[in-house]
XYZ file of N, CA, C and O in Angstrom:
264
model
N -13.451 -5.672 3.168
C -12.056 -5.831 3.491
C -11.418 -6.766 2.473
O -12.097 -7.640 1.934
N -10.165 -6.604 2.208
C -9.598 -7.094 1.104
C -8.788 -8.778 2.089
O -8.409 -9.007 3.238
N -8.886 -9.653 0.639
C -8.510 -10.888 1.636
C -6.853 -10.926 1.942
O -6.171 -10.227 1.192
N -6.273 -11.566 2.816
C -4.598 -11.197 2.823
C -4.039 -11.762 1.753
O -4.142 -12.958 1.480
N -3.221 -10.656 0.887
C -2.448 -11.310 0.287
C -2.994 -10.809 -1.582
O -2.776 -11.151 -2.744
N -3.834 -9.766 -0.758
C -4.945 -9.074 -2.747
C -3.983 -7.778 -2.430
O -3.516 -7.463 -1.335
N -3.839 -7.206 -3.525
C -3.459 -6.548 -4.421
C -4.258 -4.862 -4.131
O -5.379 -4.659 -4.599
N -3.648 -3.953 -3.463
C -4.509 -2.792 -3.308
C -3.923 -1.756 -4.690
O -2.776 -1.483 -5.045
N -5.672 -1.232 -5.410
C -5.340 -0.819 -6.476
C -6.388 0.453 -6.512
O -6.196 1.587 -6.951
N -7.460 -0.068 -5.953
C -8.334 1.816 -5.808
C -8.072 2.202 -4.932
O -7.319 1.634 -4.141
N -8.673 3.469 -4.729
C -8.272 4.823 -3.610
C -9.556 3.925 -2.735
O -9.379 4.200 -1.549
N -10.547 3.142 -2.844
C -10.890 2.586 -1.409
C -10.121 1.279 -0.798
O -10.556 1.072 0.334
N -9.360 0.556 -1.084
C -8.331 0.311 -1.232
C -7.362 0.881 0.152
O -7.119 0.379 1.249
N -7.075 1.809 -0.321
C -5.782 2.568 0.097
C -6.604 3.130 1.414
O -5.970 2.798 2.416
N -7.501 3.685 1.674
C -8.599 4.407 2.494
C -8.848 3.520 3.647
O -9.018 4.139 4.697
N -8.928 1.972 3.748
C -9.837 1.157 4.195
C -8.207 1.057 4.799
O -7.906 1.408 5.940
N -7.375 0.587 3.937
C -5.701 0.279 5.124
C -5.277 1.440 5.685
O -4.621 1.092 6.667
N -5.283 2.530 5.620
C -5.202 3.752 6.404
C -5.838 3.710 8.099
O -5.403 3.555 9.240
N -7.471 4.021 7.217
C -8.371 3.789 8.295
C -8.086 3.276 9.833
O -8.016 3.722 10.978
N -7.945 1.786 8.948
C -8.069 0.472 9.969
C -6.384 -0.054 10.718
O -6.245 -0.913 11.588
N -5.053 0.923 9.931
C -3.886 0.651 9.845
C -3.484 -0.539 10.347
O -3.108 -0.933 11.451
N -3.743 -1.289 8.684
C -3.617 -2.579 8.293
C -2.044 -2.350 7.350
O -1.794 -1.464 6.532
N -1.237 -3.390 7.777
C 0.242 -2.938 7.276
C -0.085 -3.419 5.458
O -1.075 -3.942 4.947
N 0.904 -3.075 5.009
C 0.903 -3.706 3.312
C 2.245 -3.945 3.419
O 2.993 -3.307 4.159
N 2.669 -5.110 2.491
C 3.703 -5.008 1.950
C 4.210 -4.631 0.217
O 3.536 -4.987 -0.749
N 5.177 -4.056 0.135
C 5.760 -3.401 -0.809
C 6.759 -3.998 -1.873
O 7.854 -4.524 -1.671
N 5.826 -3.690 -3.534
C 6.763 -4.520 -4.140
C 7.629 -3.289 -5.537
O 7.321 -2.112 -5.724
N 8.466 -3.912 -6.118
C 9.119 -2.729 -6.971
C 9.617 -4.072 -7.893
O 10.541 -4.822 -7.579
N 8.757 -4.186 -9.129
C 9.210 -4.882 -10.249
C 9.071 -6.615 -9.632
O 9.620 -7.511 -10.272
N 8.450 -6.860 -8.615
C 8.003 -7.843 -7.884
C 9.168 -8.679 -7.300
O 9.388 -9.882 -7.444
N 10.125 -7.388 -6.337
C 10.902 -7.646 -5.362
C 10.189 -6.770 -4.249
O 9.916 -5.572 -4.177
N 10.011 -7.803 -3.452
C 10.165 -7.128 -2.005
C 11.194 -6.267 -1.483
O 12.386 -6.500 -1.284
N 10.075 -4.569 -1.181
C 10.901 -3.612 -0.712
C 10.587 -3.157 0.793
O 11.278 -2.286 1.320
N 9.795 -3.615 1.297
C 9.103 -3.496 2.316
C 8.029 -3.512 2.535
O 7.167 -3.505 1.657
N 7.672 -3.554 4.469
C 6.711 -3.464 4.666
C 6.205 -2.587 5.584
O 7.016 -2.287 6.461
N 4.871 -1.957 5.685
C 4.872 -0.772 6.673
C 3.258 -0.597 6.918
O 2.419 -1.460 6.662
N 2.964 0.904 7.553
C 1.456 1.441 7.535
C 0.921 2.474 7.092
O 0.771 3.477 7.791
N 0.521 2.385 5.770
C -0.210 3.794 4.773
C -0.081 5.010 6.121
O -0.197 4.550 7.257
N 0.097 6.148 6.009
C 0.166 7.116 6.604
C -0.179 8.223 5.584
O -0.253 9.351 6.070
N -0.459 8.078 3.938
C -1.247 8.837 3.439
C -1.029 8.348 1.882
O -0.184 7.545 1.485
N -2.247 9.210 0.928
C -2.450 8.693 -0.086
C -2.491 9.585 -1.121
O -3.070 10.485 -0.512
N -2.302 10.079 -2.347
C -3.164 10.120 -3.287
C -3.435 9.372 -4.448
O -3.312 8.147 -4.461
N -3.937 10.283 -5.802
C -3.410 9.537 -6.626
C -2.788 9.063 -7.420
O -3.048 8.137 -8.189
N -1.622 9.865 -7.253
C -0.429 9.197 -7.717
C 0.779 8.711 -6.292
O 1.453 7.709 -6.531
N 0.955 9.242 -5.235
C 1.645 8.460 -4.582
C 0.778 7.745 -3.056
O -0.340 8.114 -2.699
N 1.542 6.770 -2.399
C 1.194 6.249 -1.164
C 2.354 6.496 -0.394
O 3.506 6.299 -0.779
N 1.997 6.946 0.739
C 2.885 7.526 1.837
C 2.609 6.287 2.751
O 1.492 5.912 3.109
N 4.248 5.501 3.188
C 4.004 4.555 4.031
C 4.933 5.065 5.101
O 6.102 5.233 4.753
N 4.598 5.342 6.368
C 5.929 5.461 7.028
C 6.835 6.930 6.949
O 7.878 7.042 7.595
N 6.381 7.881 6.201
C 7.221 8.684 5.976
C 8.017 9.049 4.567
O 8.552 10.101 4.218
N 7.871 7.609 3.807
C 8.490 7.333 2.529
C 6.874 7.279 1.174
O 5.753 6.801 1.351
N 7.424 7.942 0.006
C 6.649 8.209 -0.813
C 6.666 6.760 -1.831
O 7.732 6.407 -2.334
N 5.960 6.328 -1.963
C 5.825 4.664 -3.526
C 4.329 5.749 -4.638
O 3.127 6.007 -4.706
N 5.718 5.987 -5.276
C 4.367 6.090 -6.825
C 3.916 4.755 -7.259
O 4.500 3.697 -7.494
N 2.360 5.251 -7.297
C 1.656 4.074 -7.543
C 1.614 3.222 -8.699
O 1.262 2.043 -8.745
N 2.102 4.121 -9.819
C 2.418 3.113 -10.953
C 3.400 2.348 -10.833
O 3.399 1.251 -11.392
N 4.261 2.704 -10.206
C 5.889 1.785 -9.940
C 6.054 1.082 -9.208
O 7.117 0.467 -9.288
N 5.146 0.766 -8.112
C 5.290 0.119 -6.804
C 3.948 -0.658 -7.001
O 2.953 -0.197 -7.560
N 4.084 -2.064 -6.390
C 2.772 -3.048 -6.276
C 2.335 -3.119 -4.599
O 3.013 -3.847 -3.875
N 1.439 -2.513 -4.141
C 1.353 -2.908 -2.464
C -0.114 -4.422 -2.274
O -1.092 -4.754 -2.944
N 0.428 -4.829 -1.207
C 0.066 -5.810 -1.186
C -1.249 -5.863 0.421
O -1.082 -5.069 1.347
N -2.000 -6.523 0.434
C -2.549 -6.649 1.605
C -2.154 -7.378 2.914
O -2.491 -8.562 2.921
N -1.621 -7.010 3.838
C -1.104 -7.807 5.194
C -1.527 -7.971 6.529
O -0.850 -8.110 7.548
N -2.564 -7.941 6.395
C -3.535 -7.837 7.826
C -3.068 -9.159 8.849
O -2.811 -10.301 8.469
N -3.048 -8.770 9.901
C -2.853 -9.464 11.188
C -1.408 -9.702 10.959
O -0.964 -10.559 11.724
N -0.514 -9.187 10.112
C 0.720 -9.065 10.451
C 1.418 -8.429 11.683
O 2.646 -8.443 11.773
């Protein structure tokens, strides 16, 4: 498990906050754009919520026990 507050960057990563629906928060040029619960992945986008973050453009963050 990733510690709160690391940086999700592989597809286990992304798999393990799905799984366990552990929220992330969402960054774009390192402004906060939100926060939510992976609802799907590949590898190029992350589906949070309904809404698509390409993964090169967007930084998600780890937020457990939020």
């Amino acid at each position: 498990m990733l510690a709160f507050g690391s940086e999700l960057v592989l597809d286990s990563h992304f798999r393990e906050h799905l799984e366990h629906h552990i929220p992330v928060q969402i960054y774009f040029r390192g402004i906060h754009e939100g926060i939510g619960r992976i609802t799907g992945y590949n590898r190029f986008f992350v589906e949070i919520e309904g809404t698509l973050y390409n993964r090169k453009s967007y930084s998600f963050i780890s937020r457990p026990g939020y």
